[in-house]
Amino acid sequence: MIVRDAVMGDAAEISIFLEELASLGKRNLPSDADYVRTHYIGHADKIQCAVAEDEDGTLLGLQILKMASEGNAYGVDVGWGIIGTHVRPSAVRRGVGKALFAATRKAAVDAGLSRIDATIGATNLEGVSYYDAIGFETYKTLDTRICKCFTVT
Ligand SMILES: CC(C)(COP(=O)(O)OP(=O)(O)OC[C@H]1O[C@@H](n2cnc3c(N)ncnc32)[C@H](O)[C@@H]1OP(=O)(O)O)[C@@H](O)C(=O)NCCC(=O)NCCS
């Protein structure tokens, strides 16, 4: 597995596994390729958008790190990072998420971030366990969401 920056040409394949996650009830946001291009790979607040790729070129997962800007949808303090992680359902528990975060953490250091927010559905046990495992800690709970924070070191 390698981890690299996502390029626009990855959008269609990323969209396929986002649709899979949606059909499993693990995603509520749009999953089409245009959304991937505008909200992830080409977003103005993007710090890094990394993909993990198998030896045969199959994309296994995506992790986005954005800068929290004024009026961001998650209500995160301006200047924090905001992270999102999406792993192809057939590739979970193989260390894809961990490998993606090694690259994202480096990008956060390079960008001078001090904190990263991960906002997760309160019933999303795999998401909560994943962020716990990579060093995030709960700092806020909302009605249906848990907000976790990583202190960048
Ligand atoms: C959550 C998610 C990103 C984890 O990705 P992953 O590639 O499977 O994670 P890794 O294999 O790197 O696992 C790292 C650690 O996280 C924890 N973890 C991951 N999935 C878990 C699960 N289903 N149950 C319990 N712990 C889990 C474990 O501690 C794991 O280490 P271990 O396998 O050595 O025990 C992936 O399941 C996913 O994309 N889910 C759907 C979308 C989502 O919920 N995203 C996160 C919220 S935005």
Short mmCIF file of C-alpha atoms and ligand atoms in Angstrom, two decimals:
data_model
loop_
_atom_site.label_atom_id
_atom_site.label_comp_id
_atom_site.label_asym_id
_atom_site.label_seq_id
_atom_site.Cartn_x
_atom_site.Cartn_y
_atom_site.Cartn_z
CA MET A 1 0.00 0.00 0.00
CA ILE A 2 1.17 3.51 -0.74
CA VAL A 3 -0.28 6.82 0.44
CA ARG A 4 -0.21 9.76 -1.96
CA ASP A 5 -2.00 13.02 -2.71
CA ALA A 6 -5.36 12.56 -4.43
CA VAL A 7 -5.64 13.92 -7.97
CA MET A 8 -8.78 14.89 -9.89
CA GLY A 9 -8.55 11.66 -11.89
CA ASP A 10 -9.21 9.69 -8.64
CA ALA A 11 -12.66 11.23 -8.13
CA ALA A 12 -14.68 8.59 -10.02
CA GLU A 13 -13.12 5.66 -8.16
CA ILE A 14 -13.39 7.40 -4.78
CA SER A 15 -17.05 8.06 -5.56
CA ILE A 16 -17.65 4.32 -6.04
CA PHE A 17 -16.54 3.41 -2.53
CA LEU A 18 -18.29 6.42 -1.00
CA GLU A 19 -21.50 5.13 -2.64
CA GLU A 20 -20.80 1.73 -1.08
CA LEU A 21 -20.42 3.35 2.35
CA ALA A 22 -23.69 5.24 1.79
CA SER A 23 -25.54 2.06 0.82
CA LEU A 24 -24.29 0.46 4.05
CA GLY A 25 -25.70 3.41 6.02
CA LYS A 26 -22.19 4.65 6.87
CA ARG A 27 -22.38 7.95 4.98
CA ASN A 28 -25.04 10.68 4.68
CA LEU A 29 -23.25 13.25 2.53
CA PRO A 30 -23.30 13.19 -1.29
CA SER A 31 -20.96 10.64 -2.88
CA ASP A 32 -20.87 11.60 -6.57
CA ALA A 33 -17.60 12.39 -8.34
CA ASP A 34 -18.41 16.10 -8.62
CA TYR A 35 -18.83 16.30 -4.86
CA VAL A 36 -15.48 14.53 -4.38
CA ARG A 37 -13.83 17.04 -6.72
CA THR A 38 -15.38 20.16 -5.19
CA HIS A 39 -15.55 19.24 -1.48
CA TYR A 40 -12.43 17.11 -1.12
CA ILE A 41 -9.74 17.14 -3.82
CA GLY A 42 -10.34 20.72 -4.96
CA HIS A 43 -11.76 22.40 -1.84
CA ALA A 44 -10.43 25.89 -1.11
CA ASP A 45 -9.78 25.03 2.57
CA LYS A 46 -7.95 21.79 1.76
CA ILE A 47 -4.64 21.27 3.52
CA GLN A 48 -4.23 17.71 2.26
CA CYS A 49 -6.38 15.09 0.59
CA ALA A 50 -4.59 11.74 0.69
CA VAL A 51 -5.50 8.39 -0.83
CA ALA A 52 -4.19 4.92 0.00
CA GLU A 53 -3.58 2.74 -3.04
CA ASP A 54 -3.07 -1.02 -3.23
CA GLU A 55 -0.24 -2.64 -5.24
CA ASP A 56 -2.66 -3.18 -8.13
CA GLY A 57 -3.70 0.49 -8.19
CA THR A 58 -7.04 0.01 -6.38
CA LEU A 59 -7.88 2.98 -4.15
CA LEU A 60 -8.49 1.76 -0.60
CA GLY A 61 -9.30 4.93 1.27
CA LEU A 62 -9.37 8.69 1.45
CA GLN A 63 -8.53 11.16 4.22
CA ILE A 64 -9.19 14.88 3.98
CA LEU A 65 -7.64 17.55 6.19
CA LYS A 66 -9.13 21.02 5.85
CA MET A 67 -8.52 24.30 7.65
CA ALA A 68 -11.54 25.39 9.69
CA SER A 69 -12.64 28.69 8.19
CA GLU A 70 -15.21 31.25 9.39
CA GLY A 71 -18.72 29.73 9.34
CA ASN A 72 -17.54 26.13 8.75
CA ALA A 73 -20.30 23.53 8.77
CA TYR A 74 -19.00 21.81 11.92
CA GLY A 75 -18.72 24.91 14.11
CA VAL A 76 -15.05 24.17 14.66
CA ASP A 77 -12.82 26.99 15.94
CA VAL A 78 -11.21 28.91 13.08
CA GLY A 79 -7.62 27.77 12.56
CA TRP A 80 -8.13 24.19 13.73
CA GLY A 81 -7.92 21.37 11.23
CA ILE A 82 -11.00 19.33 10.30
CA ILE A 83 -10.50 15.67 9.32
CA GLY A 84 -12.64 13.14 7.45
CA THR A 85 -11.79 9.49 6.74
CA HIS A 86 -13.41 7.05 4.33
CA VAL A 87 -12.10 3.51 3.79
CA ARG A 88 -13.39 1.13 1.11
CA PRO A 89 -15.62 -1.38 2.97
CA SER A 90 -13.69 -4.38 1.60
CA ALA A 91 -10.41 -2.90 2.92
CA VAL A 92 -11.22 -2.12 6.57
CA ARG A 93 -9.08 -3.32 9.50
CA ARG A 94 -6.00 -3.59 7.29
CA GLY A 95 -4.30 -0.47 8.60
CA VAL A 96 -5.48 1.82 5.77
CA GLY A 97 -6.83 4.41 8.20
CA LYS A 98 -3.64 4.34 10.27
CA ALA A 99 -1.46 4.72 7.17
CA LEU A 100 -3.54 7.66 5.96
CA PHE A 101 -3.23 9.38 9.32
CA ALA A 102 0.57 9.08 9.32
CA ALA A 103 0.56 11.23 6.16
CA THR A 104 -2.16 13.59 7.43
CA ARG A 105 -0.38 14.15 10.72
CA LYS A 106 2.77 15.17 8.83
CA ALA A 107 0.72 17.58 6.70
CA ALA A 108 -0.79 19.07 9.88
CA VAL A 109 2.68 19.65 11.33
CA ASP A 110 3.87 21.20 8.06
CA ALA A 111 0.79 23.48 8.01
CA GLY A 112 1.47 24.62 11.59
CA LEU A 113 -1.84 23.30 12.97
CA SER A 114 -2.14 22.81 16.71
CA ARG A 115 -5.47 20.94 16.86
CA ILE A 116 -7.56 18.75 14.54
CA ASP A 117 -11.30 18.14 14.99
CA ALA A 118 -13.04 14.89 14.07
CA THR A 119 -16.82 15.10 14.35
CA ILE A 120 -18.40 11.64 14.29
CA GLY A 121 -21.91 10.27 14.59
CA ALA A 122 -22.40 9.17 18.20
CA THR A 123 -23.53 5.70 17.08
CA ASN A 124 -20.58 5.24 14.70
CA LEU A 125 -18.58 2.90 16.91
CA GLU A 126 -15.97 2.05 14.26
CA GLY A 127 -15.34 5.74 13.61
CA VAL A 128 -15.06 6.53 17.33
CA SER A 129 -12.76 3.52 17.92
CA TYR A 130 -10.59 4.48 14.95
CA TYR A 131 -10.08 8.07 16.12
CA ASP A 132 -9.44 6.85 19.69
CA ALA A 133 -6.81 4.45 18.33
CA ILE A 134 -4.90 7.19 16.50
CA GLY A 135 -4.81 9.54 19.48
CA PHE A 136 -7.96 11.72 19.31
CA GLU A 137 -9.76 12.59 22.56
CA THR A 138 -13.41 13.58 23.07
CA TYR A 139 -13.74 17.30 23.85
CA LYS A 140 -17.42 17.93 23.16
CA THR A 141 -20.62 15.93 22.72
CA LEU A 142 -23.59 17.21 20.74
CA ASP A 143 -27.07 15.65 20.37
CA THR A 144 -26.08 13.08 17.77
CA ARG A 145 -22.35 13.69 17.41
CA ILE A 146 -19.11 13.25 19.27
CA CYS A 147 -16.35 15.81 18.67
CA LYS A 148 -12.82 14.53 19.13
CA CYS A 149 -9.58 16.47 19.12
CA PHE A 150 -6.03 15.56 18.17
CA THR A 151 -3.25 17.71 19.59
CA VAL A 152 -0.68 18.00 16.84
CA THR A 153 2.80 17.07 17.97
C1 LIG B 1 -13.49 4.13 10.67
C2 LIG B 1 -12.59 3.73 9.49
C3 LIG B 1 -12.04 5.01 8.85
C4 LIG B 1 -11.41 2.88 10.03
O1 LIG B 1 -10.53 2.62 8.96
P1 LIG B 1 -9.61 1.30 8.94
O2 LIG B 1 -8.73 1.39 7.76
O3 LIG B 1 -10.44 0.09 9.09
O4 LIG B 1 -8.75 1.51 10.27
P2 LIG B 1 -7.40 0.73 10.64
O5 LIG B 1 -7.40 -0.63 10.04
O6 LIG B 1 -6.24 1.62 10.37
O7 LIG B 1 -7.61 0.56 12.22
C5 LIG B 1 -6.89 1.32 13.17
C6 LIG B 1 -7.47 1.02 14.55
O8 LIG B 1 -8.76 1.65 14.68
C7 LIG B 1 -9.60 0.82 15.52
N1 LIG B 1 -10.72 0.33 14.72
C8 LIG B 1 -10.92 0.49 13.38
N2 LIG B 1 -12.09 -0.09 13.00
C9 LIG B 1 -12.63 -0.62 14.12
C10 LIG B 1 -13.82 -1.34 14.37
N3 LIG B 1 -14.70 -1.63 13.39
N4 LIG B 1 -14.06 -1.74 15.63
C11 LIG B 1 -13.20 -1.46 16.64
N5 LIG B 1 -12.02 -0.78 16.46
C12 LIG B 1 -11.76 -0.36 15.22
C13 LIG B 1 -8.73 -0.33 15.97
O9 LIG B 1 -8.08 0.04 17.19
C14 LIG B 1 -7.72 -0.43 14.84
O10 LIG B 1 -6.52 -1.06 15.21
P3 LIG B 1 -6.42 -2.71 15.17
O11 LIG B 1 -7.03 -3.15 13.86
O12 LIG B 1 -4.95 -2.95 15.25
O13 LIG B 1 -7.21 -3.19 16.35
C15 LIG B 1 -13.37 2.88 8.43
O14 LIG B 1 -13.99 1.80 9.08
C16 LIG B 1 -14.43 3.68 7.66
O15 LIG B 1 -14.13 4.32 6.66
N6 LIG B 1 -15.70 3.65 8.15
C17 LIG B 1 -16.80 4.33 7.47
C18 LIG B 1 -16.66 5.84 7.45
C19 LIG B 1 -16.42 6.41 8.83
O16 LIG B 1 -17.07 6.04 9.78
N7 LIG B 1 -15.44 7.32 8.93
C20 LIG B 1 -15.04 7.92 10.21
C21 LIG B 1 -15.93 8.99 10.66
S1 LIG B 1 -15.96 10.38 9.55
#
